[in-house]
PDB file of C-alpha atoms in Angstrom:
ATOM      1  CA  MET A  22     111.776  78.236  78.740  1.00 36.00           C
ATOM      2  CA  THR A  23     108.925  80.265  80.245  1.00 37.00           C
ATOM      3  CA  PRO A  24     107.680  83.136  78.063  1.00 42.00           C
ATOM      4  CA  HIS A  25     107.829  86.633  79.505  1.00 50.00           C
ATOM      5  CA  PHE A  26     104.649  88.482  80.210  1.00 59.00           C
ATOM      6  CA  ASP A  27     104.314  91.768  78.292  1.00 80.00           C
ATOM      7  CA  VAL A  28     103.326  94.344  80.914  1.00 85.00           C
ATOM      8  CA  GLU A  29     103.404  97.262  78.475  1.00 87.00           C
ATOM      9  CA  MET A  30     100.908  95.516  76.191  1.00 88.00           C
ATOM     10  CA  LEU A  31      98.617  94.845  79.162  1.00 89.00           C
ATOM     11  CA  LYS A  32      98.768  98.540  80.082  1.00 91.00           C
ATOM     12  CA  SER A  33      97.983  99.657  76.534  1.00 90.00           C
ATOM     13  CA  ASN A  34      95.063  97.214  76.369  1.00 91.00           C
ATOM     14  CA  ASN A  35      93.604  98.672  79.580  1.00 94.00           C
ATOM     15  CA  PRO A  36      93.020 102.419  79.191  1.00 94.00           C
ATOM     16  CA  ILE A  37      93.103 104.287  82.501  1.00 95.00           C
ATOM     17  CA  MET A  38      89.546 105.644  82.069  1.00 94.00           C
ATOM     18  CA  GLU A  39      88.123 102.157  81.484  1.00 93.00           C
ATOM     19  CA  VAL A  40      90.060 100.690  84.401  1.00 94.00           C
ATOM     20  CA  ALA A  41      88.817 103.466  86.700  1.00 94.00           C
ATOM     21  CA  SER A  42      85.227 102.774  85.589  1.00 92.00           C
ATOM     22  CA  ARG A  43      85.648  99.024  86.139  1.00 92.00           C
ATOM     23  CA  LEU A  44      86.923  99.804  89.637  1.00 92.00           C
ATOM     24  CA  GLY A  45      83.714 101.703  90.364  1.00 91.00           C
ATOM     25  CA  LEU A  46      85.156 105.217  90.153  1.00 91.00           C
ATOM     26  CA  LYS A  47      82.762 107.765  88.679  1.00 88.00           C
ATOM     27  CA  VAL A  48      84.258 108.705  85.323  1.00 89.00           C
ATOM     28  CA  ASN A  49      82.035 110.808  83.067  1.00 83.00           C
ATOM     29  CA  LYS A  50      84.054 110.531  79.839  1.00 79.00           C
ATOM     30  CA  GLN A  51      86.506 108.147  78.224  1.00 74.00           C
ATOM     31  CA  ARG A  52      88.948 110.467  76.428  1.00 81.00           C
ATOM     32  CA  GLY A  53      91.113 113.428  77.312  1.00 86.00           C
ATOM     33  CA  THR A  54      91.721 114.435  80.898  1.00 91.00           C
ATOM     34  CA  VAL A  55      89.189 114.274  83.697  1.00 92.00           C
ATOM     35  CA  ALA A  56      89.362 115.062  87.415  1.00 92.00           C
ATOM     36  CA  ILE A  57      87.403 112.892  89.840  1.00 92.00           C
ATOM     37  CA  SER A  58      87.260 112.592  93.620  1.00 91.00           C
ATOM     38  CA  CYS A  59      90.383 110.909  94.929  1.00 91.00           C
ATOM     39  CA  VAL A  60      89.827 107.584  96.662  1.00 89.00           C
ATOM     40  CA  PHE A  61      93.248 107.635  98.324  1.00 90.00           C
ATOM     41  CA  HIS A  62      92.557 110.477 100.743  1.00 88.00           C
ATOM     42  CA  SER A  63      89.536 112.107 102.286  1.00 84.00           C
ATOM     43  CA  PRO A  64      87.838 114.375 102.267  1.00 86.00           C
ATOM     44  CA  ASP A  65      88.341 115.318  98.645  1.00 84.00           C
ATOM     45  CA  THR A  66      85.920 118.212  98.347  1.00 85.00           C
ATOM     46  CA  HIS A  67      87.341 119.333  94.989  1.00 88.00           C
ATOM     47  CA  PRO A  68      88.067 116.484  92.555  1.00 92.00           C
ATOM     48  CA  SER A  69      91.839 116.155  92.508  1.00 93.00           C
ATOM     49  CA  LEU A  70      92.487 112.714  91.002  1.00 94.00           C
ATOM     50  CA  VAL A  71      93.357 113.460  87.388  1.00 95.00           C
ATOM     51  CA  LEU A  72      92.968 110.667  84.839  1.00 95.00           C
ATOM     52  CA  MET A  73      94.990 111.345  81.688  1.00 95.00           C
ATOM     53  CA  SER A  74      93.988 109.152  78.759  1.00 93.00           C
ATOM     54  CA  ASP A  75      96.684 110.587  76.468  1.00 94.00           C
ATOM     55  CA  VAL A  76      99.476 109.123  78.632  1.00 95.00           C
ATOM     56  CA  ASN A  77      97.346 106.380  80.256  1.00 95.00           C
ATOM     57  CA  ARG A  78      98.207 107.473  83.793  1.00 96.00           C
ATOM     58  CA  TYR A  79      96.648 109.062  86.879  1.00 96.00           C
ATOM     59  CA  GLU A  80      97.865 111.628  89.400  1.00 96.00           C
ATOM     60  CA  CYS A  81      96.243 113.160  92.467  1.00 94.00           C
ATOM     61  CA  LYS A  82      97.060 116.859  92.649  1.00 94.00           C
ATOM     62  CA  SER A  83      96.318 116.811  96.370  1.00 92.00           C
ATOM     63  CA  CYS A  84      97.910 113.703  97.931  1.00 93.00           C
ATOM     64  CA  GLY A  85     100.450 112.978  95.161  1.00 93.00           C
ATOM     65  CA  ALA A  86      99.313 109.430  94.364  1.00 94.00           C
ATOM     66  CA  LYS A  87     100.224 108.595  90.769  1.00 95.00           C
ATOM     67  CA  GLY A  88     100.839 105.731  88.434  1.00 95.00           C
ATOM     68  CA  ASP A  89      99.436 103.604  85.641  1.00 96.00           C
ATOM     69  CA  ALA A  90      96.489 101.214  85.350  1.00 95.00           C
ATOM     70  CA  ILE A  91      98.315  98.467  87.259  1.00 95.00           C
ATOM     71  CA  ASN A  92      99.153 100.822  90.130  1.00 96.00           C
ATOM     72  CA  LEU A  93      95.545 102.053  90.221  1.00 96.00           C
ATOM     73  CA  VAL A  94      94.216  98.501  90.546  1.00 94.00           C
ATOM     74  CA  GLN A  95      96.803  97.726  93.242  1.00 94.00           C
ATOM     75  CA  LYS A  96      95.903 100.785  95.302  1.00 93.00           C
ATOM     76  CA  VAL A  97      92.119 100.705  94.928  1.00 93.00           C
ATOM     77  CA  LEU A  98      91.755  96.953  95.518  1.00 92.00           C
ATOM     78  CA  ASN A  99      94.717  96.713  97.925  1.00 92.00           C
ATOM     79  CA  VAL A 100      96.246  93.822  95.988  1.00 93.00           C
ATOM     80  CA  ASN A 101      99.775  92.931  94.950  1.00 92.00           C
ATOM     81  CA  PHE A 102     101.262  93.241  91.472  1.00 90.00           C
ATOM     82  CA  GLU A 103     100.383  89.721  90.333  1.00 87.00           C
ATOM     83  CA  GLU A 104      96.770  90.026  91.505  1.00 90.00           C
ATOM     84  CA  ALA A 105      96.448  93.363  89.699  1.00 92.00           C
ATOM     85  CA  ILE A 106      97.775  91.762  86.505  1.00 90.00           C
ATOM     86  CA  ARG A 107      95.209  88.978  86.847  1.00 88.00           C
ATOM     87  CA  TRP A 108      92.402  91.469  87.491  1.00 91.00           C
ATOM     88  CA  LEU A 109      93.311  93.399  84.348  1.00 91.00           C
ATOM     89  CA  GLY A 110      93.077  90.236  82.289  1.00 85.00           C
ATOM     90  CA  GLY A 111      96.704  89.181  82.164  1.00 69.00           C
ATOM     91  CA  VAL A 112      97.282  85.470  82.565  1.00 61.00           C
ATOM     92  CA  THR A 113     100.173  84.639  84.832  1.00 52.00           C
ATOM     93  CA  SER A 114     100.605  82.052  87.510  1.00 49.00           C
ATOM     94  CA  GLN A 115     104.040  82.994  88.804  1.00 46.00           C
ATOM     95  CA  TYR A 116     106.113  86.143  89.114  1.00 46.00           C
ATOM     96  CA  GLU A 117     108.708  84.495  86.865  1.00 44.00           C
ATOM     97  CA  ASN A 118     106.336  84.968  83.919  1.00 47.00           C
ATOM     98  CA  ILE A 119     106.471  88.726  84.319  1.00 49.00           C
ATOM     99  CA  ASP A 120     109.181  90.546  82.407  1.00 49.00           C
ATOM    100  CA  PRO A 121     111.389  92.188  85.078  1.00 47.00           C
ATOM    101  CA  SER A 122     112.116  95.130  82.795  1.00 49.00           C
ATOM    102  CA  PHE A 123     108.599  96.511  83.392  1.00 48.00           C
ATOM    103  CA  GLU A 124     109.775  99.088  85.893  1.00 48.00           C
ATOM    104  CA  GLU A 125     110.602 102.455  84.431  1.00 47.00           C
ATOM    105  CA  LYS A 126     113.246 104.118  86.565  1.00 47.00           C
ATOM    106  CA  ASP A 127     111.656 107.576  86.290  1.00 49.00           C
ATOM    107  CA  SER A 128     108.286 106.269  87.509  1.00 54.00           C
ATOM    108  CA  TYR A 129     109.669 104.174  90.369  1.00 56.00           C
ATOM    109  CA  THR A 130     108.331 105.805  93.533  1.00 67.00           C
ATOM    110  CA  ARG A 131     108.215 104.991  97.218  1.00 68.00           C
ATOM    111  CA  ASP A 132     104.742 103.458  96.759  1.00 73.00           C
ATOM    112  CA  THR A 133     105.749 101.313  93.794  1.00 68.00           C
ATOM    113  CA  TYR A 134     108.740 100.066  95.788  1.00 66.00           C
ATOM    114  CA  PHE A 135     106.498  99.081  98.702  1.00 66.00           C
ATOM    115  CA  ASP A 136     103.973  97.477  96.356  1.00 67.00           C
ATOM    116  CA  ALA A 137     106.653  95.547  94.466  1.00 64.00           C
ATOM    117  CA  HIS A 138     108.106  94.248  97.735  1.00 60.00           C
ATOM    118  CA  LEU A 139     104.679  93.494  99.241  1.00 63.00           C
ATOM    119  CA  ILE A 140     105.082  95.996 102.089  1.00 68.00           C
ATOM    120  CA  ASN A 141     101.506  96.902 102.990  1.00 69.00           C
ATOM    121  CA  ARG A 142     100.238 100.043 104.770  1.00 71.00           C
ATOM    122  CA  LEU A 143     100.129  98.301 108.149  1.00 69.00           C
ATOM    123  CA  MET A 144     103.814  97.362 107.937  1.00 67.00           C
ATOM    124  CA  GLN A 145     104.686 100.872 106.779  1.00 67.00           C
ATOM    125  CA  LYS A 146     102.933 102.347 109.799  1.00 71.00           C
ATOM    126  CA  LYS A 147     104.342  99.790 112.255  1.00 68.00           C
ATOM    127  CA  PHE A 148     107.946 100.413 111.161  1.00 66.00           C
ATOM    128  CA  ASP A 149     107.423 104.141 110.475  1.00 71.00           C
ATOM    129  CA  LEU A 150     108.385 103.854 106.814  1.00 66.00           C
TER     130      LEU A 150
END
């Protein structure tokens, strides 16, 4: 039997501020809440991407992008779920190793659906999704 991968543990071991810094985003502190320039839309003349260390999540107050450390890696690096897990330091070679209960219904958005089903931006535009 293949062991399940603990996504929640991976998230808790990768604080959103540290992940943002590793991704090259300019974060000037590691605790609390900080607003930085959003990398998902431009121009972002007033920093609107809010990193919230207390809940380990991010949200752009301008374009609405939001999620956790895994979602941030997926969006910034334009990679799929498994590649994001690998980048964060999780060891998995197949999707079967990932516990399917990772998705929280209240945080399941249009973007997470597309990411989970490997529907990239080009396909979204082509089929007007």
